Short mmCIF file of C-alpha atoms in Angstrom, two decimals:
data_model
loop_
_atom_site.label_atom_id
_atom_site.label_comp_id
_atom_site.label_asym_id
_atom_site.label_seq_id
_atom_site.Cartn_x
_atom_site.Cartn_y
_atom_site.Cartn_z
CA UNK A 1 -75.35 -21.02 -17.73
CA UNK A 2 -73.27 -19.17 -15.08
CA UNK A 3 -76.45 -16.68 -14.55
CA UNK A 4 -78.95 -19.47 -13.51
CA UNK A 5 -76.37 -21.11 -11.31
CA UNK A 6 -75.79 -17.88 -9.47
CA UNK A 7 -79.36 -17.89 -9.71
CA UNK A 8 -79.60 -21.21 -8.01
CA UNK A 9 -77.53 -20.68 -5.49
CA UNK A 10 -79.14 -16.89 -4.25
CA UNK A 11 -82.54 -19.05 -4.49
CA UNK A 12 -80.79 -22.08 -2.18
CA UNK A 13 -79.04 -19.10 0.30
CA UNK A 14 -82.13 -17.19 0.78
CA UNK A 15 -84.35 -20.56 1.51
CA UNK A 16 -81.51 -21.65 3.95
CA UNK A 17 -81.56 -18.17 5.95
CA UNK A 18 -85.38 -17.88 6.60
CA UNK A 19 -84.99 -21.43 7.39
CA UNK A 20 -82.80 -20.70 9.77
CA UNK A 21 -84.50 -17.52 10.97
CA UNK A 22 -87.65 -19.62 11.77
CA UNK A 23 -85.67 -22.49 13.41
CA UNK A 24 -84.47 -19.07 15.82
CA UNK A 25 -88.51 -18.10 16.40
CA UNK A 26 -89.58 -21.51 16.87
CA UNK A 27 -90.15 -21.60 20.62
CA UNK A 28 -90.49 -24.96 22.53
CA UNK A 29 -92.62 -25.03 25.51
CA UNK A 30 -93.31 -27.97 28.22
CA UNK A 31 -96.48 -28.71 29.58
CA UNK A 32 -97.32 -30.49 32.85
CA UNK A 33 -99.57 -32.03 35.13
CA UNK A 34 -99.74 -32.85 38.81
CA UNK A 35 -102.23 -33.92 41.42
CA UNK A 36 -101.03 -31.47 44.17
CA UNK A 37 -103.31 -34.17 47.04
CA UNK A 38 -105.30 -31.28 48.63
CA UNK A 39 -104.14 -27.62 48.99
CA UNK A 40 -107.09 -25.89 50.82
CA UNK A 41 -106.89 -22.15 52.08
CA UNK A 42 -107.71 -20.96 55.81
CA UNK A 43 -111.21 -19.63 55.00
CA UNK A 44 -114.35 -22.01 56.18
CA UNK A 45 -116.37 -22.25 52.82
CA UNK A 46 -118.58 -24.91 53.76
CA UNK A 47 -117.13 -27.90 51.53
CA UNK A 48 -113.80 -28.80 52.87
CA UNK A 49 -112.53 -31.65 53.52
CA UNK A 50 -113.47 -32.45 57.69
CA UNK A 51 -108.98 -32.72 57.81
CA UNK A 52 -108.99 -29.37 56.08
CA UNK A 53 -111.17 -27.47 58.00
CA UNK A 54 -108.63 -24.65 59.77
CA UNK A 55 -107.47 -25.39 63.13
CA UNK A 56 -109.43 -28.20 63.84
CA UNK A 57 -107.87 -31.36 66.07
CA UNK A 58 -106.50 -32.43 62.29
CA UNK A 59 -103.73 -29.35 62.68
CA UNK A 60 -104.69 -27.70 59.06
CA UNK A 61 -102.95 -24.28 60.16
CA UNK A 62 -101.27 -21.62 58.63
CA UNK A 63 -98.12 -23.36 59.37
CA UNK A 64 -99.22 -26.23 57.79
CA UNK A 65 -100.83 -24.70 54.89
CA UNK A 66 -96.98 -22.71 54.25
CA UNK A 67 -94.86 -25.84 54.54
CA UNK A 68 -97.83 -27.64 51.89
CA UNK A 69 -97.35 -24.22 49.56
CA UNK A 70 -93.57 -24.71 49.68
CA UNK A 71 -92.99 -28.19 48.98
CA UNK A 72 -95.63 -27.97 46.28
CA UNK A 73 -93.28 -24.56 44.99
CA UNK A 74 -90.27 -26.47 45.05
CA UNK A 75 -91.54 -29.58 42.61
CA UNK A 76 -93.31 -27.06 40.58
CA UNK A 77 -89.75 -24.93 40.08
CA UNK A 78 -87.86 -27.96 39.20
CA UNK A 79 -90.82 -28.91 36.26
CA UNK A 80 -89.59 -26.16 34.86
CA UNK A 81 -92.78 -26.46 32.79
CA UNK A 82 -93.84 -22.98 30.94
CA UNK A 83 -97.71 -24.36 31.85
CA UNK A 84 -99.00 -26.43 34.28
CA UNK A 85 -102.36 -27.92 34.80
CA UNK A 86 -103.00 -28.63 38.64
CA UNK A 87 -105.52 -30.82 40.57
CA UNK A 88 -107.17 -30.50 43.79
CA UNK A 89 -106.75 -26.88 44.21
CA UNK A 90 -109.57 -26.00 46.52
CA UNK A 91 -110.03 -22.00 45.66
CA UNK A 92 -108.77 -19.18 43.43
CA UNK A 93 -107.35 -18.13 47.05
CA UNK A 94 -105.51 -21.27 47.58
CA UNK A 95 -104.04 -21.00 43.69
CA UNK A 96 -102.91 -17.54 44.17
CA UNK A 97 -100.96 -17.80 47.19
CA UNK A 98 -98.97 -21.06 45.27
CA UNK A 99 -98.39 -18.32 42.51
CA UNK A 100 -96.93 -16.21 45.06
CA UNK A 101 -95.11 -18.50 46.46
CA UNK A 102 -93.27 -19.67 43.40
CA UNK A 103 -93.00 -15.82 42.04
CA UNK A 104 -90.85 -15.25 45.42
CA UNK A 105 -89.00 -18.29 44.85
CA UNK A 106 -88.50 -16.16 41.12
CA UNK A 107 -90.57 -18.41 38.70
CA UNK A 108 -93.17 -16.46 37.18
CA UNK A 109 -96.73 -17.83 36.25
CA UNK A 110 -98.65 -14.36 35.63
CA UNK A 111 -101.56 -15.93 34.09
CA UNK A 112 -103.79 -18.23 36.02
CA UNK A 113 -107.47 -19.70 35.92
CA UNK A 114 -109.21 -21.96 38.31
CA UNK A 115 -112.80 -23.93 37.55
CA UNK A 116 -114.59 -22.22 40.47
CA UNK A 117 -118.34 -22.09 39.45
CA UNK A 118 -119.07 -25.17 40.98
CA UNK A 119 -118.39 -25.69 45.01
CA UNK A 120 -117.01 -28.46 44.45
CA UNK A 121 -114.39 -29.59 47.61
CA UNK A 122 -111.15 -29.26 45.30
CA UNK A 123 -110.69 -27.96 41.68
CA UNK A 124 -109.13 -28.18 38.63
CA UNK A 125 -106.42 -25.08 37.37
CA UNK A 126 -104.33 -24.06 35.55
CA UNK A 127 -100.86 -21.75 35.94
CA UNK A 128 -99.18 -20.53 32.69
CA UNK A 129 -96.45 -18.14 31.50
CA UNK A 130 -98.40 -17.67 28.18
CA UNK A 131 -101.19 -15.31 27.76
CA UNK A 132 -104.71 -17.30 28.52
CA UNK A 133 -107.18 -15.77 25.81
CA UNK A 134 -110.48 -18.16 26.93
CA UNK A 135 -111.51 -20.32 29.58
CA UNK A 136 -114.27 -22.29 29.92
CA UNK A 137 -115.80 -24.69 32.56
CA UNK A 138 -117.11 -27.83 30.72
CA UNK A 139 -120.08 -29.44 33.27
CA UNK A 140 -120.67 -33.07 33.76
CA UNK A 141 -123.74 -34.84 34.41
CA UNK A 142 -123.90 -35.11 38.13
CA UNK A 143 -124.77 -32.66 40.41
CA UNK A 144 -121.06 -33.60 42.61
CA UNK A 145 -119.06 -33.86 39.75
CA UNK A 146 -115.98 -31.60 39.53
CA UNK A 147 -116.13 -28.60 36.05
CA UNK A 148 -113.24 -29.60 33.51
CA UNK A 149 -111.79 -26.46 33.31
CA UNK A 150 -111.01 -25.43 29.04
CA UNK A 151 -108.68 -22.67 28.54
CA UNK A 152 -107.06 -21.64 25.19
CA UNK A 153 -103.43 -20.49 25.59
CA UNK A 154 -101.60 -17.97 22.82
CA UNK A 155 -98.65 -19.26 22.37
CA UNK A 156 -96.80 -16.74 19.93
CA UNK A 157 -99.97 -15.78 17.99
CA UNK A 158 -101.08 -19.70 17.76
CA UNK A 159 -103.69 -21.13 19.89
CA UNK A 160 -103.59 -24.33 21.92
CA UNK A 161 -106.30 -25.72 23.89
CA UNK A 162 -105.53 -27.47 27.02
CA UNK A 163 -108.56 -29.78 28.94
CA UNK A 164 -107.95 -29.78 32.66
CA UNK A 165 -109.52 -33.49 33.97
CA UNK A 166 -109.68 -34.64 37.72
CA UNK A 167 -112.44 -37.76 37.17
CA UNK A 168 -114.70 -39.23 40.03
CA UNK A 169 -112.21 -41.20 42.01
CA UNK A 170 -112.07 -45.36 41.95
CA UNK A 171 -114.25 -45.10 45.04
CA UNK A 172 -117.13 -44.83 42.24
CA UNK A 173 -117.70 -47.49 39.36
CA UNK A 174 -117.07 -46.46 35.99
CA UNK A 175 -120.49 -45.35 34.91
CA UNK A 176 -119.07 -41.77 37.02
CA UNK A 177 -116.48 -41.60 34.95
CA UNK A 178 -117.77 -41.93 31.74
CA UNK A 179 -119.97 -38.72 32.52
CA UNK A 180 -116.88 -36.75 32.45
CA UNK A 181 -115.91 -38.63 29.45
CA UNK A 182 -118.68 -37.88 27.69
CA UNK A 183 -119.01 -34.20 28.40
CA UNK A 184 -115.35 -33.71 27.33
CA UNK A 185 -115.99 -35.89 23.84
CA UNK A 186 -119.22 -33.40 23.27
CA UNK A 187 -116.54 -30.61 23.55
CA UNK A 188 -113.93 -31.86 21.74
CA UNK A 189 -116.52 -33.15 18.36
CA UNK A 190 -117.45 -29.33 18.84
CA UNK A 191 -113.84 -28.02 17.49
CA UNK A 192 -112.54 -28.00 13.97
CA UNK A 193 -110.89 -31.01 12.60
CA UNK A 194 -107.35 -29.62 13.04
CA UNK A 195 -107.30 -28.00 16.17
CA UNK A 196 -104.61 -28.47 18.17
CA UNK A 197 -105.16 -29.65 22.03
CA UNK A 198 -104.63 -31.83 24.85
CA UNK A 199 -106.13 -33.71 27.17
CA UNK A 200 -104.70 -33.83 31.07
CA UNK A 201 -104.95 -34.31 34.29
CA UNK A 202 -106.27 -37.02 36.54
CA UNK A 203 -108.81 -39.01 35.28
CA UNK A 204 -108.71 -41.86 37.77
CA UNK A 205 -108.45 -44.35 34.94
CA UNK A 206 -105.60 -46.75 33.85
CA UNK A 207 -104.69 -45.72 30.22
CA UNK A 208 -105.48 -49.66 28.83
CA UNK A 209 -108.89 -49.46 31.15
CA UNK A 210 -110.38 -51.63 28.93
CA UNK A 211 -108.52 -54.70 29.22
CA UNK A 212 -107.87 -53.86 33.43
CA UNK A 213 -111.87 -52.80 34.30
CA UNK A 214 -112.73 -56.88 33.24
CA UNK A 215 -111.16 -57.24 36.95
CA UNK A 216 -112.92 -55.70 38.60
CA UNK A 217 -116.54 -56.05 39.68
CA UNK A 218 -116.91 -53.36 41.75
CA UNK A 219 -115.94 -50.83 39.00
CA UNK A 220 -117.40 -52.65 35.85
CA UNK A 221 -120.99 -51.77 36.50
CA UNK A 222 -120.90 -50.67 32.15
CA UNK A 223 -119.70 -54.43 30.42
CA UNK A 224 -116.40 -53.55 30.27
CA UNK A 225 -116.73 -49.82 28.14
CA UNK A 226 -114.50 -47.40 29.46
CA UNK A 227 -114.73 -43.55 29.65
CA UNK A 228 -111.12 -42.91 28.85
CA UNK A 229 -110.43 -46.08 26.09
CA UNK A 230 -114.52 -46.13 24.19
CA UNK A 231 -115.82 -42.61 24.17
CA UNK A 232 -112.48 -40.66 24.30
CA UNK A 233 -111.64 -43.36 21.84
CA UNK A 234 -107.76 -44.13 22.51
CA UNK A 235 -108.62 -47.34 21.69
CA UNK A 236 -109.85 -48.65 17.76
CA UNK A 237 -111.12 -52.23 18.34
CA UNK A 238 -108.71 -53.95 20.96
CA UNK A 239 -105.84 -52.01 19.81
CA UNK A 240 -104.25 -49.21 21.59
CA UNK A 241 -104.37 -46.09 18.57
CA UNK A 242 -100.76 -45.01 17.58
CA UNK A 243 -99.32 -41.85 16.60
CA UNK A 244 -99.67 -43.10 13.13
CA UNK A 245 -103.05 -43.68 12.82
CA UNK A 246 -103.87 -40.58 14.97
CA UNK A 247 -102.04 -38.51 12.19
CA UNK A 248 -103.77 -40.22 9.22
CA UNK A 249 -106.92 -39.71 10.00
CA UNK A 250 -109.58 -36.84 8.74
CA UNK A 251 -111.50 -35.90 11.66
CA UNK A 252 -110.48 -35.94 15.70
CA UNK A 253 -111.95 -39.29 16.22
CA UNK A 254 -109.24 -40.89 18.00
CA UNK A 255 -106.52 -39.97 20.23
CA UNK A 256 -103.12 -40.93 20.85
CA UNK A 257 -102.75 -41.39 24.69
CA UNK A 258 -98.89 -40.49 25.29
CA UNK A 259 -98.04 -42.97 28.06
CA UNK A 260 -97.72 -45.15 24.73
CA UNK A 261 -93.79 -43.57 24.79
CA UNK A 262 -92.51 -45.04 27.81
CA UNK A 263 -91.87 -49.16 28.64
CA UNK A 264 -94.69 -50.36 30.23
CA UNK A 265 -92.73 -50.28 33.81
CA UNK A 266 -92.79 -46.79 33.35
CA UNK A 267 -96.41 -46.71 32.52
CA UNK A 268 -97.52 -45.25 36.26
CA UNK A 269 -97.59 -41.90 38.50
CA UNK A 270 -100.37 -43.41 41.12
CA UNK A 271 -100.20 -45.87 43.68
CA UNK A 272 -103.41 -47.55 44.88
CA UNK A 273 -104.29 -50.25 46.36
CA UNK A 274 -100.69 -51.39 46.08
CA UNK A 275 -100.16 -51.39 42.08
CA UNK A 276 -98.41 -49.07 39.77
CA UNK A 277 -101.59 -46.98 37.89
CA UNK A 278 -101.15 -44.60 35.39
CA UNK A 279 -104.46 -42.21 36.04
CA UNK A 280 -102.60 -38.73 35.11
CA UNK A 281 -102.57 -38.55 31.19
CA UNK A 282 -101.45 -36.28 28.46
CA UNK A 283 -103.87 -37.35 25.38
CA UNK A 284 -103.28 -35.34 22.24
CA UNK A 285 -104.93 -34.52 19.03
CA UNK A 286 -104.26 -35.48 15.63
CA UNK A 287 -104.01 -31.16 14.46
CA UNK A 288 -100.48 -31.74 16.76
CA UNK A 289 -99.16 -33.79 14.11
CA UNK A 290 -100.11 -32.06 11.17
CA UNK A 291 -97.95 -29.01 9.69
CA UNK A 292 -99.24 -26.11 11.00
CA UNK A 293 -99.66 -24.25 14.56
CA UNK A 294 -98.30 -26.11 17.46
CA UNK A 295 -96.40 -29.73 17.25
CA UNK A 296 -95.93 -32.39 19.47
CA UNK A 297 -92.51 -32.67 19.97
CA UNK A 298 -92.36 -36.67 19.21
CA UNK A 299 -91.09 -39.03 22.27
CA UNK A 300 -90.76 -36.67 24.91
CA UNK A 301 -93.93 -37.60 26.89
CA UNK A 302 -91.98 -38.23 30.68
CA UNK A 303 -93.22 -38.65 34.62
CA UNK A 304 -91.13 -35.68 36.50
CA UNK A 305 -89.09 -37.85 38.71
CA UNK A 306 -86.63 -36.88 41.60
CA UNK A 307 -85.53 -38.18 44.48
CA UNK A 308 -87.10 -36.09 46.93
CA UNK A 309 -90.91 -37.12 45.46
CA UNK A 310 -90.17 -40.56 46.55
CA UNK A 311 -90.01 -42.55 50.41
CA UNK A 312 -89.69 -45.89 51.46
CA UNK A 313 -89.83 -47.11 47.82
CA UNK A 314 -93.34 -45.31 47.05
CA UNK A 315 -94.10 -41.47 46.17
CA UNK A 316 -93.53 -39.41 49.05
CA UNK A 317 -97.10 -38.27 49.69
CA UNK A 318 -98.35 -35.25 51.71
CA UNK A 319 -97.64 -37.10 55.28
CA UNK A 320 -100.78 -37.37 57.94
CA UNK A 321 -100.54 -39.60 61.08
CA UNK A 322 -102.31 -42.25 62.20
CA UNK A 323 -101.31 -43.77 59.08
CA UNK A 324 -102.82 -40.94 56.56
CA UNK A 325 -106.03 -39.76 58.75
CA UNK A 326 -104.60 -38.24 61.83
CA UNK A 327 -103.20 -34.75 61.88
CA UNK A 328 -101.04 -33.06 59.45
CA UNK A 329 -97.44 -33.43 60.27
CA UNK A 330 -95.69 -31.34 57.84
CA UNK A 331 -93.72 -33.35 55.41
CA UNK A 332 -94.34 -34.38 52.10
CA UNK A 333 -95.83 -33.38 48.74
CA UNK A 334 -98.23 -35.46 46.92
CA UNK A 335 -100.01 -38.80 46.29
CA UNK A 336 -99.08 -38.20 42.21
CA UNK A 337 -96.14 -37.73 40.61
CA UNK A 338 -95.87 -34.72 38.19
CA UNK A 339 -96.09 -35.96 34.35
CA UNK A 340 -94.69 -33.18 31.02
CA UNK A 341 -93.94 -33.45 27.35
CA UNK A 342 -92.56 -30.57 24.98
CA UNK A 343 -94.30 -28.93 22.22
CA UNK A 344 -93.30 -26.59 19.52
CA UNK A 345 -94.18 -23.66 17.33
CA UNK A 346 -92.35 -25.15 14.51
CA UNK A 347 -94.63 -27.61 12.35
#
């Protein structure tokens, strides 16, 4: 009797201390992504932006272009985010000297990728302090449509696949967008069932589309279906999916779309046209909530938030006079604020 209770209890010690050697190895990461509004280099490619061209009577100079780098540096430092997936990066040039920048203001991204096959005005990247093992640029059915950039990240021996978005603007109806929609579900139905990824960046789409788009003529040119609600399917009938059902299911058919997690006067990181929109998302996959790989660290979905990102009660924008399309006077940071959540190693 005394020899199987010792027994026991050697059996219950030894459990305990490899679980508490993996809770040591587990390692928690953040993830975020911002809308940087427009960082463009000094070289004349051909597709900038006519208030981007260098040294034009808009002012885009080099001192212009190193105040833009080091306000963008100093939001990106405080995110304190291991990975970050940008927007409107205009060239691998412009994305390495923001990597520079923050590495002298010592944060580290050594790995970076950039969707530049296209020449497209701006971009989507990516800056990470995890090894990037594949990347590749997803194309969308129109010949001005910006690449979704796909990159897999090792993160301690596991993979994790993050989808960089930045949709056709609201300046379109949503027929653009549900081209980019649809080439990122044809990727996504391409990956085993319990992969584990995420979808981000700006998609230029509220994330309850479907019940805002019946608003709007100018944008519902499809009957009311959505790109980001109907084919990424967020939505199952007229219901918003929840984590629940997202985690029950066999296959990746639907996805939870994390703005879910905060009150619904939370529930924004865009201003336009004088509302609160929530177009920057974090939408994950059901393998995140399944035992195995990486985990979706429940609840801690959040918009990055500081003073400093915000003036005269809206975001505190990259600042151009004439209000917004004079010349460039310096001050500011973006049009979007920064969004993050935490994952982990440990199922």
């Amino acid at each position: 009797m005394l020899t199987r209770l010792i027994i026991k209890i050697l059996i219950a010690s030894t459990l305990l201390f490899f679980g508490f050697l993996t809770s040591i190895e587990a390692v928690t990461f953040k993830i975020a992504s911002y809308n940087v509004e427009n960082l463009f280099d000094l070289d004349r490619d051909g597709t900038e932006y006519s208030a981007y061209l260098p040294y034009n009577h808009y002012g885009w100079t080099k001192k212009m272009l190193d105040k833009k780098i080091s306000n963008l540096a100093r939001v990106i430092k405080g995110l304190n985010a291991e990975v970050v997936a940008l927007q409107e990066i205009e060239s691998r040039k412009a994305l390495i000297l923001l990597v520079e920048r923050l590495k002298h203001n010592a944060v580290n991204y050594p790995y970076y990728k950039i969707a530049a096959a296209k020449p497209t005005s701006v971009k989507c990247a990516v800056i990470s302090k995890f090894p990037i093992i594949n990347k590749k640029e997803i194309k969308v059915d129109n010949d001005s449509a910006r690449n979704i950039l796909k990159i897999t990240l090792n993160i301690e021996g596991a993979p994790f696949i993050v989808f960089v978005n930045h949709w056709k603007s609201r300046r379109g109806p949503e027929s653009c967008r549900i081209k980019y929609a649809k080439a990122l579900k044809k990727e996504i139905d391409r990956l085993p069932a319990d992969s584990d990824f995420i979808l981000t960046g700006d998609f230029n789409s509220c994330y309850n589309e479907y019940r805002t788009i019946k608003y709007s003529k100018k944008l519902n040119d499809t009957k009311g279906v959505t790109g980001i609600n109907h084919i990424l399917m967020t939505i199952k009938g007229s219901d918003m999916v929840n984590e629940k059902f997202v985690r029950k299911q066999k296959e990746n058919e639907y996805l939870y779309n994390l703005w879910l997690e905060l009150g619904k006067g939370k529930r924004w990181s865009y201003i336009f046209a004088g509302k609160k929109r929530s177009f920057d998302h974090m939408i994950i996959s059901k393998g995140l909530y399944d035992n195995k790989g990486i985990a979706y660290i429940d609840n801690s979905f959040d918009r990055f938030t500081p003073g400093y990102l915000f003036y005269k009660k809206g975001i505190y924008r990259w600042q151009r006079a004439e209000r917004g399309k004079g010349r460039h006077l310096g001050k500011g940071y973006s049009d979007h604020l920064p969004i993050f959540a935490y994952f982990s190693t440990r199922p």
